[in-house]
Short mmCIF file of C-alpha atoms in Angstrom, two decimals:
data_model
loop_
_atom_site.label_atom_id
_atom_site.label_comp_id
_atom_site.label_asym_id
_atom_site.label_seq_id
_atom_site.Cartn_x
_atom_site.Cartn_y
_atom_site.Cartn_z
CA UNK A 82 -19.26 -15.65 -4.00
CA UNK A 83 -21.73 -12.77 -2.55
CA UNK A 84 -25.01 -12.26 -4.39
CA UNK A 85 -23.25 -8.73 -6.04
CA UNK A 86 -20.72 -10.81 -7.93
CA UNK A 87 -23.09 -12.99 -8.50
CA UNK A 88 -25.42 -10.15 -9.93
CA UNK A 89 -22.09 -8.73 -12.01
CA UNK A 90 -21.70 -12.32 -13.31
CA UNK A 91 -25.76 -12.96 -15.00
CA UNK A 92 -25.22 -9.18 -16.36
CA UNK A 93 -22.01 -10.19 -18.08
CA UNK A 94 -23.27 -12.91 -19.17
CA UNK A 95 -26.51 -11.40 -20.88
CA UNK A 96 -25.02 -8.80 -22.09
CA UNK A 97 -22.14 -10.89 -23.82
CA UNK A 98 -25.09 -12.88 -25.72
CA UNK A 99 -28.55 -11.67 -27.61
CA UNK A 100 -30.66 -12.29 -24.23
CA UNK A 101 -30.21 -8.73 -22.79
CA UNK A 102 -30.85 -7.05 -25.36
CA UNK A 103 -33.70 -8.69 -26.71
CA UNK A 104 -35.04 -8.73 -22.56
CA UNK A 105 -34.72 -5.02 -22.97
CA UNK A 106 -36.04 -4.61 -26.82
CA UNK A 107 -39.11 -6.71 -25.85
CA UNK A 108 -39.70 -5.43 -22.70
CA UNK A 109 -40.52 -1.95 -23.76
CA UNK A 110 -42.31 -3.41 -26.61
CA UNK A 111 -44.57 -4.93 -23.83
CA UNK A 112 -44.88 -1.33 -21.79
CA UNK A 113 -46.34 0.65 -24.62
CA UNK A 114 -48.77 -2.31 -24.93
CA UNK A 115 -49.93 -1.77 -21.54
CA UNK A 116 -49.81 1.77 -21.67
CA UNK A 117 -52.12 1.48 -24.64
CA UNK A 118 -54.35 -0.36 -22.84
CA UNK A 119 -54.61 1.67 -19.91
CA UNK A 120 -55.30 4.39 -22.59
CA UNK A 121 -58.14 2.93 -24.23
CA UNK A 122 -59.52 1.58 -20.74
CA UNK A 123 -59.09 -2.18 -21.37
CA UNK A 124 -57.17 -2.47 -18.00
CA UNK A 125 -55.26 -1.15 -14.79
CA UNK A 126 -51.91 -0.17 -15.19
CA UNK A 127 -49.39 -3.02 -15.12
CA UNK A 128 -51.91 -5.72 -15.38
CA UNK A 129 -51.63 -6.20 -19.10
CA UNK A 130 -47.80 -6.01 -18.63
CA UNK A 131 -47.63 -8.97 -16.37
CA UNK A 132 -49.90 -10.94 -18.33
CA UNK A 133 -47.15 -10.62 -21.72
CA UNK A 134 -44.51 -12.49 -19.36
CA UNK A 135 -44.90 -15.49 -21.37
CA UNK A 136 -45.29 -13.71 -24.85
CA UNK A 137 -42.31 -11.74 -23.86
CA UNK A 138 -40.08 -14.88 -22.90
CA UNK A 139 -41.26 -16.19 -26.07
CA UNK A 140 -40.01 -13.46 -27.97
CA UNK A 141 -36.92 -13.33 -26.18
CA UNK A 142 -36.23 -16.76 -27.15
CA UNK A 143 -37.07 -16.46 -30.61
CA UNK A 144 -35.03 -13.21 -30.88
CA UNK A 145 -31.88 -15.50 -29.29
CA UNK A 146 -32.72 -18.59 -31.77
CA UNK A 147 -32.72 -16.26 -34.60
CA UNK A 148 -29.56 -14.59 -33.65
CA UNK A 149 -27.84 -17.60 -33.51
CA UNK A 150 -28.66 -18.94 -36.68
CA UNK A 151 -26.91 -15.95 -37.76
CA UNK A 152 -23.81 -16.46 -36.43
CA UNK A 153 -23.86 -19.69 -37.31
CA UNK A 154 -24.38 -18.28 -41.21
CA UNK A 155 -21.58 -16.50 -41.39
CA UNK A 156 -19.46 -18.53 -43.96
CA UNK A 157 -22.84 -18.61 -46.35
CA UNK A 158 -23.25 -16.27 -49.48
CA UNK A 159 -24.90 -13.54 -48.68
CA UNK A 160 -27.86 -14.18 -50.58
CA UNK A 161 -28.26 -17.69 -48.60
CA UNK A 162 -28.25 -15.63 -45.17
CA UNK A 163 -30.78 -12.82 -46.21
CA UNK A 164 -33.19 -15.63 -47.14
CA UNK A 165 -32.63 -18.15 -44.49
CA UNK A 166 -32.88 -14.90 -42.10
CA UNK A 167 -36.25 -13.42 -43.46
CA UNK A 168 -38.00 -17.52 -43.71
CA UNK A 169 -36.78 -17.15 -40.03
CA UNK A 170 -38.27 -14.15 -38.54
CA UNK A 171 -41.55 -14.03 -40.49
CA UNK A 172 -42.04 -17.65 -38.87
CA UNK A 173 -41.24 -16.45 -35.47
CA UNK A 174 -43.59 -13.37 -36.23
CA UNK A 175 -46.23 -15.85 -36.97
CA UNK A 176 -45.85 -18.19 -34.12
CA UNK A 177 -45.73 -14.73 -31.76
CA UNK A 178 -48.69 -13.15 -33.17
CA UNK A 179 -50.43 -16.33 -32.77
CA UNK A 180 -49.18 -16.88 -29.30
CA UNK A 181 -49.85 -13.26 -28.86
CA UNK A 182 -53.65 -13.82 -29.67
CA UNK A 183 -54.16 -17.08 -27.85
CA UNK A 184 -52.83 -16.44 -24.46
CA UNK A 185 -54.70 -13.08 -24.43
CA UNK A 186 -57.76 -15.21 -25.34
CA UNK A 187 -57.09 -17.72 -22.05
CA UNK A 188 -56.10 -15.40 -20.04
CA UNK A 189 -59.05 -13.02 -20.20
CA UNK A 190 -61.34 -16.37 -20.18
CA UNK A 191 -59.21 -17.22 -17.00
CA UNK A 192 -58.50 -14.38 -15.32
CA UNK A 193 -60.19 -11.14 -16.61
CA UNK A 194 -63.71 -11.24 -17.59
CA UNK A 195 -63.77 -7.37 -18.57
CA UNK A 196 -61.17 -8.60 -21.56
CA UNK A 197 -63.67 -10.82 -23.33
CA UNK A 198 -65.08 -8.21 -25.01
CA UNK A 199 -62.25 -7.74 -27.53
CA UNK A 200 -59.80 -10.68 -26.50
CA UNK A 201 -62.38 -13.39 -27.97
CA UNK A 202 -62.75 -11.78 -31.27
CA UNK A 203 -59.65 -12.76 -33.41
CA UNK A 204 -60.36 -11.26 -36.58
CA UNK A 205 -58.26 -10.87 -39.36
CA UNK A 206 -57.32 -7.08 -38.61
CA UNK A 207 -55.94 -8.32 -35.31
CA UNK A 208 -54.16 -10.67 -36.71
CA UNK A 209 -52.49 -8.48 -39.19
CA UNK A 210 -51.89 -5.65 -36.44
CA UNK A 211 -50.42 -8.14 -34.06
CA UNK A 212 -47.95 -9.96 -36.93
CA UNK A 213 -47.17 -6.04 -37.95
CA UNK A 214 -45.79 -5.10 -34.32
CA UNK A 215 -44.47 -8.49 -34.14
CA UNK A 216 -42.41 -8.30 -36.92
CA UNK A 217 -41.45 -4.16 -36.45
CA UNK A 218 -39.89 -5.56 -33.16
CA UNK A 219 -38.17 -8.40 -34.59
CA UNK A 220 -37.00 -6.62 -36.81
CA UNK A 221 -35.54 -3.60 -34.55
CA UNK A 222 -34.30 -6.35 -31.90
CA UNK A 223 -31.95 -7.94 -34.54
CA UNK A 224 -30.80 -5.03 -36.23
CA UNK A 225 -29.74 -3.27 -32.78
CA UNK A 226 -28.05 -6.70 -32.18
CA UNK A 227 -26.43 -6.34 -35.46
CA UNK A 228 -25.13 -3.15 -34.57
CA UNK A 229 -23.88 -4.03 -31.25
CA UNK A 230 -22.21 -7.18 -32.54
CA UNK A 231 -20.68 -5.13 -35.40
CA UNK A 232 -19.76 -2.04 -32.72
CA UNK A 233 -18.08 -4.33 -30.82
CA UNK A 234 -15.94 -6.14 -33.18
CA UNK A 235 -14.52 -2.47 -34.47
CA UNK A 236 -13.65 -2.10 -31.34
CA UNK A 237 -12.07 -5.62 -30.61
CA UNK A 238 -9.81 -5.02 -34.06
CA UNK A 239 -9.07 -1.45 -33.02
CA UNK A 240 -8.12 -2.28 -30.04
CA UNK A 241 -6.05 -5.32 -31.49
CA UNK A 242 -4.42 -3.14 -34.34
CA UNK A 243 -2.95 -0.48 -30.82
CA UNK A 244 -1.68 -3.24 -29.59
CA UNK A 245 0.13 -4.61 -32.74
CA UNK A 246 1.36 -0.91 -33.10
CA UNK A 247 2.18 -0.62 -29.67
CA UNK A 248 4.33 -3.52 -30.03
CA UNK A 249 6.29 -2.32 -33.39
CA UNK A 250 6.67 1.42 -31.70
CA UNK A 251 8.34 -0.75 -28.80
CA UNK A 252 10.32 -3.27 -30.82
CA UNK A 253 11.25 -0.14 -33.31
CA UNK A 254 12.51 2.09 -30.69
CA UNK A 255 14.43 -0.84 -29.31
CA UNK A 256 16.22 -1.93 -31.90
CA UNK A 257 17.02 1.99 -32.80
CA UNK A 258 17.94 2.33 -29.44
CA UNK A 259 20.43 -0.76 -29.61
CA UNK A 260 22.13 0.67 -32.81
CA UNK A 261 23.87 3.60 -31.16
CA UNK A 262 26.15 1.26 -28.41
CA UNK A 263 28.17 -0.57 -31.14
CA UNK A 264 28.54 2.86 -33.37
CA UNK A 265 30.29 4.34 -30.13
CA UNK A 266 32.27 1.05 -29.35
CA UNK A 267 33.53 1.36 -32.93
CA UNK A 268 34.66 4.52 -32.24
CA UNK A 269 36.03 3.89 -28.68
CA UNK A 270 38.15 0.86 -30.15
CA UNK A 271 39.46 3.52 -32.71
CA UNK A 272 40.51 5.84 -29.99
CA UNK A 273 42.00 3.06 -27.82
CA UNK A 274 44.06 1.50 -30.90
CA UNK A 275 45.36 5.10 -31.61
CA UNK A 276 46.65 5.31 -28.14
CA UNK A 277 48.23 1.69 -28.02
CA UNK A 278 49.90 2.97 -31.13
CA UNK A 279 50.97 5.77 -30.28
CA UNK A 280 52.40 4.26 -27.19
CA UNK A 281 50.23 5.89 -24.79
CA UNK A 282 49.22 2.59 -22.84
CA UNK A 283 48.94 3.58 -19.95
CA UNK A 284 45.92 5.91 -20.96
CA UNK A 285 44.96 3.27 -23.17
CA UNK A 286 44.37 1.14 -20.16
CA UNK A 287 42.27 3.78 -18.22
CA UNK A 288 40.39 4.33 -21.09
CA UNK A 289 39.89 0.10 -21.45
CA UNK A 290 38.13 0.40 -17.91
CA UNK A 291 36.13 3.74 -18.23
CA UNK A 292 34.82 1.77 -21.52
CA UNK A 293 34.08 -1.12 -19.49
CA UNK A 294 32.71 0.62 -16.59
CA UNK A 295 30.52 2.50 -19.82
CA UNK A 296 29.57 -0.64 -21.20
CA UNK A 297 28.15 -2.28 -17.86
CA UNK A 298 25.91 0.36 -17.12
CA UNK A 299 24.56 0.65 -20.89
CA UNK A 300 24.31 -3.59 -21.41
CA UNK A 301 22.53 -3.32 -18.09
CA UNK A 302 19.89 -0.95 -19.41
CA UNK A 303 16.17 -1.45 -20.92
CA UNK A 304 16.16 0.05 -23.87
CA UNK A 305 12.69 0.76 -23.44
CA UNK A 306 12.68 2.35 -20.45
CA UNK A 307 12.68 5.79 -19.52
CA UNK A 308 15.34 6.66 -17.00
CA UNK A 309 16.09 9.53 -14.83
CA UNK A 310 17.80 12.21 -16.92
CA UNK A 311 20.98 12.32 -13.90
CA UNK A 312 21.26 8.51 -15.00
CA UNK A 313 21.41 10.02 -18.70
CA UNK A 314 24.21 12.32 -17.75
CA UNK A 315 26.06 10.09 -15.81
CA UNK A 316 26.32 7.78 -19.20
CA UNK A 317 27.38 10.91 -20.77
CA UNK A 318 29.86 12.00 -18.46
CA UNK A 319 31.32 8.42 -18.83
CA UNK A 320 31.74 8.41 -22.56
CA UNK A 321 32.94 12.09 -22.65
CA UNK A 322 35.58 11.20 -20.00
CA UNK A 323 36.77 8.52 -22.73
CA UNK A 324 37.15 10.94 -25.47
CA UNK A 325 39.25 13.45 -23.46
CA UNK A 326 41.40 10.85 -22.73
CA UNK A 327 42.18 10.67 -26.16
CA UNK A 328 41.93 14.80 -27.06
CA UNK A 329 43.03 15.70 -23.89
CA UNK A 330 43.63 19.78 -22.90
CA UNK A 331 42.08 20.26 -26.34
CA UNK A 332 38.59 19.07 -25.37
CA UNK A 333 36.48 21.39 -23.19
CA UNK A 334 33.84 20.66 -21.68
CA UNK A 335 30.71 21.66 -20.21
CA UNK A 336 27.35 19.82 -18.26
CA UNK A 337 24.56 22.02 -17.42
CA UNK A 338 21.72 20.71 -15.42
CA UNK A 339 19.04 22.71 -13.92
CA UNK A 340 18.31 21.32 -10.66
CA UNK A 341 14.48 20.94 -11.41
CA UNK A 342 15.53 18.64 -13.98
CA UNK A 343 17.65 16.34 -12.68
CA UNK A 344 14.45 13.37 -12.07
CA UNK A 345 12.82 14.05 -14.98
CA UNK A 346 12.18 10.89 -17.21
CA UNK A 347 14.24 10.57 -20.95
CA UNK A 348 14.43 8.24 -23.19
CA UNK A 349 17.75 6.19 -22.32
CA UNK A 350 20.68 7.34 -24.08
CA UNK A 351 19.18 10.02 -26.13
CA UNK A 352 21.78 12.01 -25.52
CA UNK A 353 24.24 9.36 -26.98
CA UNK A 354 24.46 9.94 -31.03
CA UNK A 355 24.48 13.84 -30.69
CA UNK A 356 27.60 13.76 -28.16
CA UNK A 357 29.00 11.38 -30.49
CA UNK A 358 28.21 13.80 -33.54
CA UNK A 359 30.15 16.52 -31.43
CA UNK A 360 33.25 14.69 -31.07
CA UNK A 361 33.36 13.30 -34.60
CA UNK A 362 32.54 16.53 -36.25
CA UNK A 363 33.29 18.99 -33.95
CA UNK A 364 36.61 17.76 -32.45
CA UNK A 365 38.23 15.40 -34.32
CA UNK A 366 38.03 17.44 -37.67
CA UNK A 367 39.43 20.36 -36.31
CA UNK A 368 42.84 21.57 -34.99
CA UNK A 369 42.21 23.96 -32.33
CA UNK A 370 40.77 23.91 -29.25
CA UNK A 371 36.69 22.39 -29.02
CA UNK A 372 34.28 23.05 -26.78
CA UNK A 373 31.61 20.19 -26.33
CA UNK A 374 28.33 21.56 -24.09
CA UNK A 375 25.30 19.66 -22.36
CA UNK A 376 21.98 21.41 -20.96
CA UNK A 377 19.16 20.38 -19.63
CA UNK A 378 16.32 23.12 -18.66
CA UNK A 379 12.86 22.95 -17.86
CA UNK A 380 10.34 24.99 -19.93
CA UNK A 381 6.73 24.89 -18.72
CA UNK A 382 5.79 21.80 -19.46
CA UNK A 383 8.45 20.45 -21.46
CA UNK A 384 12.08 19.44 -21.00
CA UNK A 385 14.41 20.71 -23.42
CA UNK A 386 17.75 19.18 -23.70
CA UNK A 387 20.59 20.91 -25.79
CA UNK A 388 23.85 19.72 -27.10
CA UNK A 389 26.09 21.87 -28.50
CA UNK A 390 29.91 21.88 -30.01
CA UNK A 391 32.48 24.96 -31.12
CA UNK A 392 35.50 25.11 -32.04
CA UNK A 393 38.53 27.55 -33.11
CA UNK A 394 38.92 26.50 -36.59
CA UNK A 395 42.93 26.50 -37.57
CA UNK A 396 42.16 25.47 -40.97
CA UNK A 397 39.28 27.23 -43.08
CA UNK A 398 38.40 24.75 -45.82
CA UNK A 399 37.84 21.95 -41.75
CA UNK A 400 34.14 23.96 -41.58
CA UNK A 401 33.00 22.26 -44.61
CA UNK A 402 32.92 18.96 -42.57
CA UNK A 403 30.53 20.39 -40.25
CA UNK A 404 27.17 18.03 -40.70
CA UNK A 405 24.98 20.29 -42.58
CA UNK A 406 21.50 20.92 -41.98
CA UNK A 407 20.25 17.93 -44.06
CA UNK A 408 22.43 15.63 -42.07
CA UNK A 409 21.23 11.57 -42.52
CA UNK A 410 23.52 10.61 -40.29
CA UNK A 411 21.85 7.08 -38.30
CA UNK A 412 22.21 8.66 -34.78
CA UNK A 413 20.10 11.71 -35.87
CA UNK A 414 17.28 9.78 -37.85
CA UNK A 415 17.38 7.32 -34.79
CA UNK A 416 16.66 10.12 -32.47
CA UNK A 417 13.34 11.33 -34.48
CA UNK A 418 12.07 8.07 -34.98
CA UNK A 419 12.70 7.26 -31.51
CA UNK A 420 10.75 10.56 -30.54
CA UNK A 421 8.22 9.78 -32.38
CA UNK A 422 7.44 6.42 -31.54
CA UNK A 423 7.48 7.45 -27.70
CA UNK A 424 5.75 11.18 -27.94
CA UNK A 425 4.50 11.45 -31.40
CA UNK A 426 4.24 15.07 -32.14
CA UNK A 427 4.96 16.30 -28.88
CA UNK A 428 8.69 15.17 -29.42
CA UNK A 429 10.55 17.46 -31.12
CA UNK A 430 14.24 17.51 -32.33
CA UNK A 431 15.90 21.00 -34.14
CA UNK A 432 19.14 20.31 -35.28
CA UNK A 433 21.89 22.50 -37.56
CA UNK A 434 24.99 24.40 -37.43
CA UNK A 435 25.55 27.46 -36.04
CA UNK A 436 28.51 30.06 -36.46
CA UNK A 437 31.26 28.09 -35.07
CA UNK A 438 29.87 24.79 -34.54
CA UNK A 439 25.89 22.70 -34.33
CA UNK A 440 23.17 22.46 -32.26
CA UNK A 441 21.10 19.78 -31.25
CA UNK A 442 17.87 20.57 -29.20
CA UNK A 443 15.58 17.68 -28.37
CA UNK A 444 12.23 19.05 -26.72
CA UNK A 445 9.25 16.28 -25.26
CA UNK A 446 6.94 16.65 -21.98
CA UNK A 447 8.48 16.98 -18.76
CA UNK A 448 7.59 13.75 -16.16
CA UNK A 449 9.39 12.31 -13.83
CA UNK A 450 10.91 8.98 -12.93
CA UNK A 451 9.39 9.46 -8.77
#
């Protein structure tokens, strides 16, 4: 270990406990002692400061011992603590303003002759001044400590309380995500059975391994993970293959992908419940030909994705099964919470009917997967 880490490792270390602090507290207490006494002409600059080393270790000490009787209070009344911590610090004011007076005595009998003139005569007014500034910097050192400790354990539980919500955005989002694959196996089985009875087994069969092939890819997924938006439309593509197996010439349809946008980073399968919603509502319910669309532009910052469905209506009471505006339907309500638990307001999703069909935008900042 070099003599930096070293130096990073004492400065944790105080700074973790009450000793820096009360190092720095005292310290300054200390300069405007000797800058006092410069002042008044009682001595050089810095020599009064160096000879409050000892008082000042023994206030640093004090200020740690008192500090840790008050952790070690915690699980007292109230009451108990404020008393316990006064008895404490007016007896370490005491013994510091008599330290305070007797080593300035010795060491002006020592070491500085020119001090005798006021260091000898410990009157009562010195003794009050001293236990004053004693106890003003007790006082300050362990309500800054206070405040430190309490400024630090805010942001220990804040911290603590994002990463609990972190972790129920995450799990939330997951187990949304995980709700869409058996809604569309559901409906895939539907389609398949349909086909088997309706003798069509051979498409029944293709549609069997395009649902496999569908299923791999999705199984094989994080559902927490963003992926590249051509990975999105890949998925897409699969299922939608699936479905015009079973509508055939009927179903039209449409992909749309700007170039820029073809790395940028979705949500996986967010796509999924409102191509679903297209088929179910604006497919299957109607009799004449439907056209299902997918888009994907870029706009400024933000990547706007867009899925849309019409259809020539051969029956005019079939519009009334369009979803309607207030639609509750899981793979919508998934989609918002799912937006909002990965780009809170920034995520947006406008969905409703239009003339002949709906419209699903879903809108959140453009980044990419590279």
């Amino acid at each position: 270990m070099n003599s930096a880490d070293l130096l990073e490792r004492v400065r944790v270390k105080l700074w973790s406990t009450a000793v820096g602090p009360a190092i720095v507290i005292w310290f300054f207490g200390y300069v405007l002692v000797d800058i006092v006494a410069f002042l008044v002409n009682r001595s050089a600059p810095g020599m009064s400061l160096v000879a409050s080393i000892p008082m000042l270790v023994l206030g640093v000490c004090q200020t740690e011992a008192i500090d840790m009787l008050r952790a070690r209070m915690e699980r007292f009344r109230w009451t108990v603590r404020a008393s316990l911590l006064l008895l404490a610090t007016l007896s370490a004011t005491a013994v510091q303003a008599l330290f305070d007076l007797y080593w300035t005595r010795y060491v002006a009998l020592a070491f500085f002759p020119t001090w005798q003139t006021w260091a000898l005569q410990i009157t009562p007014q010195r003794i009050s001044t001293a236990g004053v500034l004693n106890l003003w910097t007790f006082c300050l050192a362990l309500t800054l400590l206070w405040a430190a400790r309490a400024s630090r354990s805010a942001e220990v539980n804040a911290a603590r309380a994002a990463e609990a919500e972190a972790a129920a955005a995450r799990a939330q989002s997951a187990a949304l995500r995980l709700q869409l694959n058996p809604h569309f196996l559901f409906n895939t089985m539907n389609s398949i059975s349909s086909l088997v009875a309706l003798d069509r087994k051979s498409e029944a069969e293709e549609m069997m391994g395009r649902l496999c092939d569908f299923l791999r890819g999705s199984l094989n997924a994080d559902p927490m993970a963003d992926v590249p938006l051509c990975q999105e439309i890949d998925a897409i593509d699969a299922y939608l293959s699936i479905e015009a197996t079973r509508f055939g010439e009927r179903l039209e349809i449409d992909i749309d992908v700007a170039p820029d946008t073809v790395d940028a980073a979705v949500p996986s399968f967010i796509l999924q419940p409102f191509v679903e919603n297209a088929i179910k509502h604006g497919v299957s319910l109607v009799k004449g030909p439907a056209h299902v669309t997918v888009a994907a532009v870029r706009e400024d910052r933000e990547l706007v994705l867009t899925v849309t469905n019409s259809a020539s209506f051969g029956d005019p009471a079939v519009p009334g099964h369009l979803p309607s505006r207030h639609s509750t339907g899981i793979g919508i309500n998934n989609t918002r919470e799912r937006l909002r638990n990965r780009y809170g307001v920034r995520g947006k999703l406008v969905a409703g009917p239009t003339n002949d069909g709906y419209r699903a935008a879903i809108r959140f900042p453009f980044t990419t997967c590279r």
